[in-house]
JSON list of C-alpha atoms in Angstrom, two decimals:
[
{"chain": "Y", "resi": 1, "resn": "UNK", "atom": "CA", "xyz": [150.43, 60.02, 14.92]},
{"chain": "Y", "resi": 2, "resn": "UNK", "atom": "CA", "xyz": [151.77, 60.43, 18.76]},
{"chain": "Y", "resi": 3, "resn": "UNK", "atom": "CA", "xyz": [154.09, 63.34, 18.66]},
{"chain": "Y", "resi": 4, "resn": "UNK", "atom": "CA", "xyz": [157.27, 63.65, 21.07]},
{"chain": "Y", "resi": 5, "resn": "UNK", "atom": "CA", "xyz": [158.27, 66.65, 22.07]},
{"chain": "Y", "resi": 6, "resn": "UNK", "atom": "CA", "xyz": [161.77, 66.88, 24.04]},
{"chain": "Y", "resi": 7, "resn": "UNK", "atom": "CA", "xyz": [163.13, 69.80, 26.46]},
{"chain": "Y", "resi": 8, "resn": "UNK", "atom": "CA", "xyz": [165.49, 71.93, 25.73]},
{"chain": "Y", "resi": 9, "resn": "UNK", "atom": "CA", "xyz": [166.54, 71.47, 22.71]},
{"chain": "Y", "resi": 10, "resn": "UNK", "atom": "CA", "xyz": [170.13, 72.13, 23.82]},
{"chain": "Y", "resi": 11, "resn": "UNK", "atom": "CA", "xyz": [172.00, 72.29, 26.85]},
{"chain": "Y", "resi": 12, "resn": "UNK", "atom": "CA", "xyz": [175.10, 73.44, 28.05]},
{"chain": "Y", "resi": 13, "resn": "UNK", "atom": "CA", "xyz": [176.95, 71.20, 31.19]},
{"chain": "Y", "resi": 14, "resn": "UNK", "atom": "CA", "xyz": [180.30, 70.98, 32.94]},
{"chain": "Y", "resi": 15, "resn": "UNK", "atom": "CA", "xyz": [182.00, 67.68, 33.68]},
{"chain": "Y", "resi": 16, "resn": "UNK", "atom": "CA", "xyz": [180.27, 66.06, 36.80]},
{"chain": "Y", "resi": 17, "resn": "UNK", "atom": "CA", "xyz": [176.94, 68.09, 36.60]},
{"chain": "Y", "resi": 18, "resn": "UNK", "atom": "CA", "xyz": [173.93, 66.21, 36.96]},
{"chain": "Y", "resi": 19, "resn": "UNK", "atom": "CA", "xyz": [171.81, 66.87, 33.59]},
{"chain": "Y", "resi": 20, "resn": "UNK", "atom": "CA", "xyz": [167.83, 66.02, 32.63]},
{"chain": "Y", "resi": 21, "resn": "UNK", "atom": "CA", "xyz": [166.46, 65.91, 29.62]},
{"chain": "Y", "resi": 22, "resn": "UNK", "atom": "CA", "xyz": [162.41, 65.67, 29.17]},
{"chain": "Y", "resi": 23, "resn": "UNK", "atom": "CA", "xyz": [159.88, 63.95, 26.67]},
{"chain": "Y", "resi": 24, "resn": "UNK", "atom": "CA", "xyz": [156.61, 64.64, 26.31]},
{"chain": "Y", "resi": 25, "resn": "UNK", "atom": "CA", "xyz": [154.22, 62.15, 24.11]},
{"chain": "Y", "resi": 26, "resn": "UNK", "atom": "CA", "xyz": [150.65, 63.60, 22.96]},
{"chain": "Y", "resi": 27, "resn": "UNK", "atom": "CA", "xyz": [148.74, 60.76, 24.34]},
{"chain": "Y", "resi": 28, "resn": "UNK", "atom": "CA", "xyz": [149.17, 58.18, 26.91]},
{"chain": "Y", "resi": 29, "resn": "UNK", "atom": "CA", "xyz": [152.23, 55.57, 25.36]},
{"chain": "Y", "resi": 30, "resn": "UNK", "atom": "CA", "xyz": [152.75, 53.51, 28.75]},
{"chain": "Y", "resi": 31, "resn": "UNK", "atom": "CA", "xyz": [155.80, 52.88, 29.40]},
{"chain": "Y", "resi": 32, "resn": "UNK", "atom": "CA", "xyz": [156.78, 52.53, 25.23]},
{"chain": "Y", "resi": 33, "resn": "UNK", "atom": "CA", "xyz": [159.61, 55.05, 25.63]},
{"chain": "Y", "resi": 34, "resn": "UNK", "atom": "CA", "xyz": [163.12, 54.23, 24.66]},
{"chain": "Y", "resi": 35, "resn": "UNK", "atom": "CA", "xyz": [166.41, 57.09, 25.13]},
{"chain": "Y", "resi": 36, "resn": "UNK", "atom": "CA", "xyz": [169.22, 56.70, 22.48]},
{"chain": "Y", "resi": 37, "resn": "UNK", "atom": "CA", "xyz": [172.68, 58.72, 22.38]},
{"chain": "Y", "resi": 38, "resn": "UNK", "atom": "CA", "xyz": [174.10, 59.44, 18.80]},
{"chain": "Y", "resi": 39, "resn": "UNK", "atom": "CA", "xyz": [177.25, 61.05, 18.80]},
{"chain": "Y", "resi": 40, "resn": "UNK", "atom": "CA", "xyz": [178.38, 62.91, 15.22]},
{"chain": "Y", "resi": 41, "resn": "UNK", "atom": "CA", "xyz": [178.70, 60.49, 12.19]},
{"chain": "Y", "resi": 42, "resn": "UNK", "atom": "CA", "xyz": [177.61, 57.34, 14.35]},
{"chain": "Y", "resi": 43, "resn": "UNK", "atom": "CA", "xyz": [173.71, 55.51, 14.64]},
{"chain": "Y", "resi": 44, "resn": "UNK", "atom": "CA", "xyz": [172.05, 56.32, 17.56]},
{"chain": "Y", "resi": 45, "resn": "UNK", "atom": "CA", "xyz": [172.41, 53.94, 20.35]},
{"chain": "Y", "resi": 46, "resn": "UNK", "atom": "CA", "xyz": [169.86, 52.68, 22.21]},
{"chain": "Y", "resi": 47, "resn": "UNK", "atom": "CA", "xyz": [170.82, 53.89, 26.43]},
{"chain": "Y", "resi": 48, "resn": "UNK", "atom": "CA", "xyz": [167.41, 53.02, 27.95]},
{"chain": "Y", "resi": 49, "resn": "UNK", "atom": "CA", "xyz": [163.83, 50.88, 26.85]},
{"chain": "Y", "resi": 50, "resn": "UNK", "atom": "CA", "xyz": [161.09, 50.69, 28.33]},
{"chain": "Y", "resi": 51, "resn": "UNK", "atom": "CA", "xyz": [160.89, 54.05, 30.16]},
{"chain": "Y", "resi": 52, "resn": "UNK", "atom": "CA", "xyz": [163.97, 52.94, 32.64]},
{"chain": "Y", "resi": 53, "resn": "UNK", "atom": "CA", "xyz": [165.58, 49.68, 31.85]},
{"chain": "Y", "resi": 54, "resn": "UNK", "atom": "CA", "xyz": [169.40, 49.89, 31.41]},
{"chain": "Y", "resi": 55, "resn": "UNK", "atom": "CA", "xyz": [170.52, 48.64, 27.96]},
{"chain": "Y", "resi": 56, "resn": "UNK", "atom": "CA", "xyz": [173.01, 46.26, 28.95]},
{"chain": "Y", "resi": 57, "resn": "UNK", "atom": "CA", "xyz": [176.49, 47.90, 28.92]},
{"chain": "Y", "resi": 58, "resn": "UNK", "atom": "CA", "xyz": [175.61, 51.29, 29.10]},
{"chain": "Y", "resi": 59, "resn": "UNK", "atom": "CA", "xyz": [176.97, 53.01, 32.49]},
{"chain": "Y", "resi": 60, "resn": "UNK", "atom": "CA", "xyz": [174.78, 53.21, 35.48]},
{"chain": "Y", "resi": 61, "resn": "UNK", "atom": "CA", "xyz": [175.27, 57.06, 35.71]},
{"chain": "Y", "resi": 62, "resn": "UNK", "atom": "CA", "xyz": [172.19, 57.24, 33.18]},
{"chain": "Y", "resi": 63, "resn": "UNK", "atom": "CA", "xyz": [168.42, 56.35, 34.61]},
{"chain": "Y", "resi": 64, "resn": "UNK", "atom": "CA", "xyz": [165.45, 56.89, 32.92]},
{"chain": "Y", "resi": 65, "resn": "UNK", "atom": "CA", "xyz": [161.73, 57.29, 34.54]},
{"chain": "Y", "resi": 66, "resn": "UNK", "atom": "CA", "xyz": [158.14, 58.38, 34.07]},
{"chain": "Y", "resi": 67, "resn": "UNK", "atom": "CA", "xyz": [155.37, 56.50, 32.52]},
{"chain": "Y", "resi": 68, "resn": "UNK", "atom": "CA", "xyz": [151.82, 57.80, 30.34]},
{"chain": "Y", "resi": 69, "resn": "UNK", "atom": "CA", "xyz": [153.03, 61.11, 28.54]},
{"chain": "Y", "resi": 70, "resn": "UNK", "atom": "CA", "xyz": [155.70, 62.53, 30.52]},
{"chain": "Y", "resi": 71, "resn": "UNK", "atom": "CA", "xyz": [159.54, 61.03, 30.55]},
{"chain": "Y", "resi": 72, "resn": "UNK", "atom": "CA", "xyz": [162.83, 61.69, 32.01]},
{"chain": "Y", "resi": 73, "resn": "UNK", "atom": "CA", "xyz": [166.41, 61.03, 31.30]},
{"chain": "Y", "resi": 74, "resn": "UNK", "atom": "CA", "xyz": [168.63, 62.16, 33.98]},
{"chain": "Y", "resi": 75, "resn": "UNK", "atom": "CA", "xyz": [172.73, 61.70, 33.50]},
{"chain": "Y", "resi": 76, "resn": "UNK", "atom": "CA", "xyz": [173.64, 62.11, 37.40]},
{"chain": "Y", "resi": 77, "resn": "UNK", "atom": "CA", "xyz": [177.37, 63.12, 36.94]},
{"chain": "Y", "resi": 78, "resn": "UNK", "atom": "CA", "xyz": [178.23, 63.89, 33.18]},
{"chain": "Y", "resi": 79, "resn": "UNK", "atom": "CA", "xyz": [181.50, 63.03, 31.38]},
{"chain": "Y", "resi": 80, "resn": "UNK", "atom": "CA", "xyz": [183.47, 63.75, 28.60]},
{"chain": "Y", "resi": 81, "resn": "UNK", "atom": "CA", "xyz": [182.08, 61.07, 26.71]},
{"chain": "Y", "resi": 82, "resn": "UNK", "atom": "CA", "xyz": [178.61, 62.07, 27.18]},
{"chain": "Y", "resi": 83, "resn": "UNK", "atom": "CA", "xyz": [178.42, 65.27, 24.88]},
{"chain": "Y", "resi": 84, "resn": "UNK", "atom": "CA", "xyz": [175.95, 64.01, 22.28]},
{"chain": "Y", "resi": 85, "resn": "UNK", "atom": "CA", "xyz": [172.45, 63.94, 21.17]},
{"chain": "Y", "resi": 86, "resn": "UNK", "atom": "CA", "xyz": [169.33, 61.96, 22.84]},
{"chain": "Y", "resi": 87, "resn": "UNK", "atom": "CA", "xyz": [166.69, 61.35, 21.39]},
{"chain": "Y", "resi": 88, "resn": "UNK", "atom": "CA", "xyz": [163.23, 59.82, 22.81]},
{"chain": "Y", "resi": 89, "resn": "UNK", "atom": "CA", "xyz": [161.33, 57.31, 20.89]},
{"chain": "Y", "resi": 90, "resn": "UNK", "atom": "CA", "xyz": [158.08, 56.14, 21.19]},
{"chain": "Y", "resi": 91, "resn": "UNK", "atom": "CA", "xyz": [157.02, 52.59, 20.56]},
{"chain": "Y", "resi": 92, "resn": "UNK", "atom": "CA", "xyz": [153.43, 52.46, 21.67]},
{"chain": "Y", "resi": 93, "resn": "UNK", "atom": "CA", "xyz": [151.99, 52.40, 17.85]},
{"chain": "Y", "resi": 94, "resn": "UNK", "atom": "CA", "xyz": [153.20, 52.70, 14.15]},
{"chain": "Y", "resi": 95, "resn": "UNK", "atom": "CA", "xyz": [153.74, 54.90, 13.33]},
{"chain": "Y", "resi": 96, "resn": "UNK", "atom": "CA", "xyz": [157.15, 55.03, 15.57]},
{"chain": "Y", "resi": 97, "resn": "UNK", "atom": "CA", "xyz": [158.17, 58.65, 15.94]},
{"chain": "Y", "resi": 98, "resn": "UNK", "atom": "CA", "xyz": [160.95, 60.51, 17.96]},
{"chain": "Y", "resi": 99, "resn": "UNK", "atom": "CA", "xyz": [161.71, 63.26, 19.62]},
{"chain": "Y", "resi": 100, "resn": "UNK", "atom": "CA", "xyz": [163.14, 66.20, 18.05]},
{"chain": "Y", "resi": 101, "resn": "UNK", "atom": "CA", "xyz": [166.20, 66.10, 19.62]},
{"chain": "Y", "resi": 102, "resn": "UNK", "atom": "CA", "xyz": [168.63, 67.53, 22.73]},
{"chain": "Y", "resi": 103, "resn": "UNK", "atom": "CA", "xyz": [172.37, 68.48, 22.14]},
{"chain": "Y", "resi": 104, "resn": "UNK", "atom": "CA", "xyz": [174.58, 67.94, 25.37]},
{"chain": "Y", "resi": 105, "resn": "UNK", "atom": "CA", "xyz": [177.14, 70.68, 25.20]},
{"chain": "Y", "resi": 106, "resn": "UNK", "atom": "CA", "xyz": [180.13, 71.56, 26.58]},
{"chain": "Y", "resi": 107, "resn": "UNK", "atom": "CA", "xyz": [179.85, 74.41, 28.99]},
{"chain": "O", "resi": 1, "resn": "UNK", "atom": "CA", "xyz": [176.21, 39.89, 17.93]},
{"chain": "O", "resi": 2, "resn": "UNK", "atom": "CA", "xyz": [173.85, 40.92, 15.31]},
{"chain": "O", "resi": 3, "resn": "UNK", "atom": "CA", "xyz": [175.69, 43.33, 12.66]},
{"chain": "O", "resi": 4, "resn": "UNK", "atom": "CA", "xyz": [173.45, 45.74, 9.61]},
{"chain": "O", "resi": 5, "resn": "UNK", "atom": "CA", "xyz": [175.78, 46.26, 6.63]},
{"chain": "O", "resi": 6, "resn": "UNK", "atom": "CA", "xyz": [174.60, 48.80, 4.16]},
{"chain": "O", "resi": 7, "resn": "UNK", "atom": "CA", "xyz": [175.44, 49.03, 0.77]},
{"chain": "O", "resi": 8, "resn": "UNK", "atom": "CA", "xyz": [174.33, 50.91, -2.04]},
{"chain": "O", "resi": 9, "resn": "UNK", "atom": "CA", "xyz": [174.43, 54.41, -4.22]},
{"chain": "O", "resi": 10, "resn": "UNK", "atom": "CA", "xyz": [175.24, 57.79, -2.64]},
{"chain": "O", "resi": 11, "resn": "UNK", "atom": "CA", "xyz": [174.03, 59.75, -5.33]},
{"chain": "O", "resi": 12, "resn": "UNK", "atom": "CA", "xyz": [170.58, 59.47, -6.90]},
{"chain": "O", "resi": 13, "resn": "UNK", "atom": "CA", "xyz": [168.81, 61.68, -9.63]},
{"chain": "O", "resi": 14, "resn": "UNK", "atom": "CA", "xyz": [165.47, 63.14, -9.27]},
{"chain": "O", "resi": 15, "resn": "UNK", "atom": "CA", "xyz": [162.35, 61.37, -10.24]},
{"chain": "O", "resi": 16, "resn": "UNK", "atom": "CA", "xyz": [164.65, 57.96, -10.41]},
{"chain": "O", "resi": 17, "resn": "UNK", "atom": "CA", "xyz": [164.44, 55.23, -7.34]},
{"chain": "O", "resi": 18, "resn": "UNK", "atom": "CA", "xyz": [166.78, 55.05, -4.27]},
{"chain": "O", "resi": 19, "resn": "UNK", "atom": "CA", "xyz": [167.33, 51.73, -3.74]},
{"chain": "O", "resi": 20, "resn": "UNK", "atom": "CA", "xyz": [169.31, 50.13, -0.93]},
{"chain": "O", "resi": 21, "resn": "UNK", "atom": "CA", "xyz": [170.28, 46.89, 1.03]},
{"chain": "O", "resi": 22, "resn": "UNK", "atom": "CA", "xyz": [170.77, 45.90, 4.07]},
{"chain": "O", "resi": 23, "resn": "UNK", "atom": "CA", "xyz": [173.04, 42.30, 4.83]},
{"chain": "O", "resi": 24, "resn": "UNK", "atom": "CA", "xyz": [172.29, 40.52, 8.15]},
{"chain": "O", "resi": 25, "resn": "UNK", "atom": "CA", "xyz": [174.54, 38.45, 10.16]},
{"chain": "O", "resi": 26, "resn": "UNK", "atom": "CA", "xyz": [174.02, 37.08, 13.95]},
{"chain": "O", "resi": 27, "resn": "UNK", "atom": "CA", "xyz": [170.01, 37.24, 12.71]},
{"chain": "O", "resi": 28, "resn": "UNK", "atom": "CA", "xyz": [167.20, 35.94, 10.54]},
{"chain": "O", "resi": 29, "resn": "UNK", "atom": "CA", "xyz": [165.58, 38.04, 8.20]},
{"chain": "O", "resi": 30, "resn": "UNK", "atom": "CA", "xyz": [162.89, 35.50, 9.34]},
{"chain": "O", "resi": 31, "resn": "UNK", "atom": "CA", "xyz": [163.18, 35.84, 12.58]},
{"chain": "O", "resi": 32, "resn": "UNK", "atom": "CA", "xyz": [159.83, 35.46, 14.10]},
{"chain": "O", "resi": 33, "resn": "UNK", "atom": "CA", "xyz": [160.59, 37.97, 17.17]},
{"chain": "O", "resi": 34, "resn": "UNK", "atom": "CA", "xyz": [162.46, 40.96, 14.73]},
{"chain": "O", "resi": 35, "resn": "UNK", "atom": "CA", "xyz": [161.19, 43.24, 12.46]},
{"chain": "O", "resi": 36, "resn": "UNK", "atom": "CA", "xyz": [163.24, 45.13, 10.25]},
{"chain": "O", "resi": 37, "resn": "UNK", "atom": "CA", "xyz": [163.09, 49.03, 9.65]},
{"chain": "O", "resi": 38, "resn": "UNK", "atom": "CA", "xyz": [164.26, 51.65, 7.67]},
{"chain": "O", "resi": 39, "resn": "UNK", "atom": "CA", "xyz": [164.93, 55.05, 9.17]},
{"chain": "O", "resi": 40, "resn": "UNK", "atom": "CA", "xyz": [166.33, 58.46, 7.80]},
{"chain": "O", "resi": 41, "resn": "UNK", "atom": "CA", "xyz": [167.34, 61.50, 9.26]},
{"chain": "O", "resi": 42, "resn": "UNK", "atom": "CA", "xyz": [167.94, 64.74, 7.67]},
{"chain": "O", "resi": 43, "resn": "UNK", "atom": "CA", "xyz": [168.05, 68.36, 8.77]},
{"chain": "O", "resi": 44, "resn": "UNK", "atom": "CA", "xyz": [164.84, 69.12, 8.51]},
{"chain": "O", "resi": 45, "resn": "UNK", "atom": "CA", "xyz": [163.15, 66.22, 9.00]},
{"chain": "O", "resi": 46, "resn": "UNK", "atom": "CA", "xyz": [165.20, 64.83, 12.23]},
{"chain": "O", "resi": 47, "resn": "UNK", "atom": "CA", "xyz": [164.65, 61.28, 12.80]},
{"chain": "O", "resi": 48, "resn": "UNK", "atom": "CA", "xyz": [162.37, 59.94, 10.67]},
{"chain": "O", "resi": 49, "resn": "UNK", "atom": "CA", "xyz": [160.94, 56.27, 10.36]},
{"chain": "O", "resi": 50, "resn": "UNK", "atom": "CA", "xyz": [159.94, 54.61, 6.74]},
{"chain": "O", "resi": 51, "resn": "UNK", "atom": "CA", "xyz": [159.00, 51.12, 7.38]},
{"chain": "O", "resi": 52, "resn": "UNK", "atom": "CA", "xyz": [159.63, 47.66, 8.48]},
{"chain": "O", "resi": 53, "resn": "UNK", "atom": "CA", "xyz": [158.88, 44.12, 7.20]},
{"chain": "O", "resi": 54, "resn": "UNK", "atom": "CA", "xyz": [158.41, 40.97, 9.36]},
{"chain": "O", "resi": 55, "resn": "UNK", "atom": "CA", "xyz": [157.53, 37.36, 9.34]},
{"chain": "O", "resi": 56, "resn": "UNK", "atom": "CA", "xyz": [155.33, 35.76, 11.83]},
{"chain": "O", "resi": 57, "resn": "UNK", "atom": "CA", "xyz": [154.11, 33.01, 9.98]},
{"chain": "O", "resi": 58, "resn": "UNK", "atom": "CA", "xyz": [153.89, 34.90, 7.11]},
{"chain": "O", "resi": 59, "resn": "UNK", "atom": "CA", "xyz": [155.23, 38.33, 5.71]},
{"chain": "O", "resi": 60, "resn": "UNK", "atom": "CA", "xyz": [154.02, 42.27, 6.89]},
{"chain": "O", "resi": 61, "resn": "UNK", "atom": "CA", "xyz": [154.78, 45.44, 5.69]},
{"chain": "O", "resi": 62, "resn": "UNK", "atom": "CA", "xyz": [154.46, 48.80, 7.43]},
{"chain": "O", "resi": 63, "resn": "UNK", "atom": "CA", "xyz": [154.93, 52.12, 6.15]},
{"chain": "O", "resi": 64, "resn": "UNK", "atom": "CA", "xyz": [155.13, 55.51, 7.40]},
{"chain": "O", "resi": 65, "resn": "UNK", "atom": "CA", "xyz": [152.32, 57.63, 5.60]},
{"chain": "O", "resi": 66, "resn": "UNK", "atom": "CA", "xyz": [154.30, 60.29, 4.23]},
{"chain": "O", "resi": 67, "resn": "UNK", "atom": "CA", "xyz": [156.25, 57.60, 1.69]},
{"chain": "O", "resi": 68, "resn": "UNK", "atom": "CA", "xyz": [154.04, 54.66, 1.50]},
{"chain": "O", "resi": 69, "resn": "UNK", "atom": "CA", "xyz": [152.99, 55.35, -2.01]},
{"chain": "O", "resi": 70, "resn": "UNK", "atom": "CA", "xyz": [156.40, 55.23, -2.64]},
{"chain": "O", "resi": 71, "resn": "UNK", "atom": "CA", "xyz": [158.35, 52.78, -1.10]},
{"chain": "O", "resi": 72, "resn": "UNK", "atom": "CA", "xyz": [158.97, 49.01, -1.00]},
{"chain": "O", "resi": 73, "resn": "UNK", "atom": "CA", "xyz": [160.87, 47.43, 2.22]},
{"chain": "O", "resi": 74, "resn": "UNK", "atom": "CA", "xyz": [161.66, 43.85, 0.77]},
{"chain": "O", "resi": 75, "resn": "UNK", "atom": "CA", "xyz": [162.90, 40.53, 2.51]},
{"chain": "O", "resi": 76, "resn": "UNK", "atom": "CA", "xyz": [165.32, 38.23, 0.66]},
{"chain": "O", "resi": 77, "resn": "UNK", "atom": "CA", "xyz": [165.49, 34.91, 2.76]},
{"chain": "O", "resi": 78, "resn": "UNK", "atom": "CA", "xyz": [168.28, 33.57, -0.12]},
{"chain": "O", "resi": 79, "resn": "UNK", "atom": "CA", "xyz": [170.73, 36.37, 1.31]},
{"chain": "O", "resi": 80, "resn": "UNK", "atom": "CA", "xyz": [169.43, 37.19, 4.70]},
{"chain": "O", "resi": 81, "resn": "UNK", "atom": "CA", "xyz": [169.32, 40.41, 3.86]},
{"chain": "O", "resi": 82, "resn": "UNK", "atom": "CA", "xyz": [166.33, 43.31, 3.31]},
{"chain": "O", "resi": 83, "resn": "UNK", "atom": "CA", "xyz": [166.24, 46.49, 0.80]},
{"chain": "O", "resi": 84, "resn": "UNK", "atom": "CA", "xyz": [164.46, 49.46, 0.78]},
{"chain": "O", "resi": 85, "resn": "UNK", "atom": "CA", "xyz": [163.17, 51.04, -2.54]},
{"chain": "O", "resi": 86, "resn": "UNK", "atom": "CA", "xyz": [162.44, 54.59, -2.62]},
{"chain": "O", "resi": 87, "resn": "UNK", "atom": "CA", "xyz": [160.64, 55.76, -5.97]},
{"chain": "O", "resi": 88, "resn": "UNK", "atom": "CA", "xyz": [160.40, 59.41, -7.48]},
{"chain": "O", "resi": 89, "resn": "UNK", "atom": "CA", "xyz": [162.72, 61.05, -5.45]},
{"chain": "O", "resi": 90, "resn": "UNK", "atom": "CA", "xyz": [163.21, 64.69, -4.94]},
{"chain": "O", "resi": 91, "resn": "UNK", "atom": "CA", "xyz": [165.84, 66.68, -3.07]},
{"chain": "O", "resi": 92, "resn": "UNK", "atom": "CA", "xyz": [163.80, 66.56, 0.10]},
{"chain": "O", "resi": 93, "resn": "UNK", "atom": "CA", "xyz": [164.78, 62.66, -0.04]},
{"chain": "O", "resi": 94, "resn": "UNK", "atom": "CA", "xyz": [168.49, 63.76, 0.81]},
{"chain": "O", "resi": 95, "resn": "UNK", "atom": "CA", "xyz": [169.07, 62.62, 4.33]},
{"chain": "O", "resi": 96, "resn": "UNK", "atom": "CA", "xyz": [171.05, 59.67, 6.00]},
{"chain": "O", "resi": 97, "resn": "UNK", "atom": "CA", "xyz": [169.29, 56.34, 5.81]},
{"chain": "O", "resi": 98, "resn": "UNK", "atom": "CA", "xyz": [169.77, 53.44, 8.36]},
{"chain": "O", "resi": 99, "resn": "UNK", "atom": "CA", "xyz": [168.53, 50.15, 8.28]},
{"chain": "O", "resi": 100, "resn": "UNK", "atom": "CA", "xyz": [167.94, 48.63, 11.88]},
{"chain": "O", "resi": 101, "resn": "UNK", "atom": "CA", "xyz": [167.09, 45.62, 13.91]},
{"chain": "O", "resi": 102, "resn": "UNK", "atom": "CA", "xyz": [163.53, 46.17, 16.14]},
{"chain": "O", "resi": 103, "resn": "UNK", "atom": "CA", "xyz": [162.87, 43.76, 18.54]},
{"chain": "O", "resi": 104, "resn": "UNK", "atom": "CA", "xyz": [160.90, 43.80, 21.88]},
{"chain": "O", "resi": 105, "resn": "UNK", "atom": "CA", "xyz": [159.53, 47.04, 20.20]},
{"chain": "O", "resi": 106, "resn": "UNK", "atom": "CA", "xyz": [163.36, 48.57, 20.43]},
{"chain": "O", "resi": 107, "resn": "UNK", "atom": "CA", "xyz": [165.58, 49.73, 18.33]},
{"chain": "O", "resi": 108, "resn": "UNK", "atom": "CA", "xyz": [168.75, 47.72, 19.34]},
{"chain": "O", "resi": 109, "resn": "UNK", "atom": "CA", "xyz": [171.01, 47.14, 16.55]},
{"chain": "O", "resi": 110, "resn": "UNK", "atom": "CA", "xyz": [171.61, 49.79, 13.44]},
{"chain": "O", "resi": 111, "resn": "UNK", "atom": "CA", "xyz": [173.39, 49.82, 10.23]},
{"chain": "O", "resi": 112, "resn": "UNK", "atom": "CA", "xyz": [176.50, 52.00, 9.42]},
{"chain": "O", "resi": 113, "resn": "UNK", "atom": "CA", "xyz": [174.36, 54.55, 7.81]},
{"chain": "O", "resi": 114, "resn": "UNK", "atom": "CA", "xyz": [174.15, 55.96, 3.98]},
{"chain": "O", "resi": 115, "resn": "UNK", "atom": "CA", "xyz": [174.38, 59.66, 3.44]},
{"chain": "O", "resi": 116, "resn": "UNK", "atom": "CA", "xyz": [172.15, 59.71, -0.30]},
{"chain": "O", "resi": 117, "resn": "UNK", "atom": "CA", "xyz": [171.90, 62.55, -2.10]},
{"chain": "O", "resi": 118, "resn": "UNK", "atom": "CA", "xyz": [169.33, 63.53, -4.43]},
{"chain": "O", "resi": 119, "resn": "UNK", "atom": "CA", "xyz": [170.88, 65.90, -7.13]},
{"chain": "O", "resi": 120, "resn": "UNK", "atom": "CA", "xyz": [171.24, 65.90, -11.02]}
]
C-alpha cells in the first residue's frame, strides 16, 4: 500500500495569512494526488485533482503543486470559511489511501 | 448534479452484518466511466477506503485488504442504487460510512454520511 503522510498535523492561522500544507506519498504516484476540505459533520469535498487542477467552483485563493512523492496545498490569503480539515488522497493504485489529516485553526 | 442518498441502521450488534444503501440520481450505477466506493472514517482509523464496484462491460469488485473477507459492495441496476454489506462486526467497525461517486480517479460527489455504531 502507498502511504501519505501530511505536515503538520495542525495549524494555527489568522485571517489573510498565507498557509501550506504538505503530502508526502511512499513511492512515486505522478501526479494522482487530489486535496479535499471537510468541515465538522459534512463529506469531504474535493478542492483540487490531479496535483493542481481547480475543482470547478472552489475559490482561486487555493493552488495545489508538486508531482512524484512530494505535494503542496498552499491557501494564499485564508478566510473565515477556510478553518477545516484537508486531507490528501492518492489515486495512483488500489488500494486508495489518504493522508492522515491537517486541522486549519483559528489563531 | 449527481446526488448519494444513504439510508440504513445506526446501530448494529456485534458479530451481526452492517448493511447499507446508497440511491443514485443524476448517474448510472452502470455508468461505464464511474465507479462506486465505500469509505469510513473513524477516530482511529481516519479516512479509510472499503471498496468500489464498476461496470465496463461487465461488473468489478475491489476491496481494501483489511475487510475483504468481509464485505460485499453490490450494484442494483433495478434501483440505481449500490449497498455495502459489512459481516461480523466488532466495535472497531464504529466509524462514519460514506458512499461516493469516483470518476476520472476522483472522488467528486459523496453521500450524506452514516454514523453506525457497533454496540449490544
Amino acid at each position: 500500500d502507498i502511504q501519505m503522510t501530511q505536515s503538520p498535523s495542525s495549524l494555527s492561522a489568522s485571517v489573510g495569512d498565507r498557509v501550506t500544507i504538505t503530502c508526502r506519498a511512499s513511492q512515486n504516484i505522478s501526479s494522482y494526488l487530489h486535496w479535499y476540505q471537510q468541515k465538522p459533520g459534512k463529506a469531504p469535498k474535493l478542492l483540487i485533482y490531479a496535483a493542481s487542477n481547480l475543482q470547478s467552483g472552489v475559490p482561486s485563493r487555493f493552488s495545489g503543486s508538486g508531482s512524484g512523492t512530494d505535494f503542496t496545498l498552499t491557501i494564499s490569503s485564508l478566510q473565515p470559511e477556510d478553518f477545516a480539515t484537508y486531507y490528501c488522497q492518492q489515486s495512483y493504485s488500489i488500494p486508495r489511501m489518504f493522508g492522515q489529516g491537517t486541522k486549519v485553526e483559528i489563531k | 448534479q449527481v446526488q448519494l442518498q444513504q439510508s440504513g441502521p445506526g446501530l448494529v450488534k456485534p458479530s451481526q452484518t452492517l448493511s447499507l444503501t446508497c440511491a443514485i440520481s443524476g448517474d448510472s450505477v452502470s455508468s461505464n466511466s464511474a465507479a462506486w466506493n465505500w469509505i469510513r472514517q473513524s477516530p482511529s482509523r481516519g479516512l479509510e477506503w472499503l471498496g468500489r464496484t464498476y461496470y465496463r462491460s461487465k461488473w468489478y469488485n475491489d476491496y481494501a485488504v483489511s475487510v475483504k473477507s468481509r464485505t460485499t459492495i453490490n450494484p442494483d441496476t433495478s434501483k440505481n442504487q449500490f449497498s455495502l454489506q459489512l459481516n461480523s462486526v466488532t466495535p472497531e467497525d464504529t466509524a462514519v460510512y460514506y458512499c461516493v461517486r469516483e470518476d476520472n480517479r476522483r472522488y467528486s460527489y459523496w453521500g450524506q454520511g452514516t454514523l453506525v455504531t457497533v454496540s449490544s
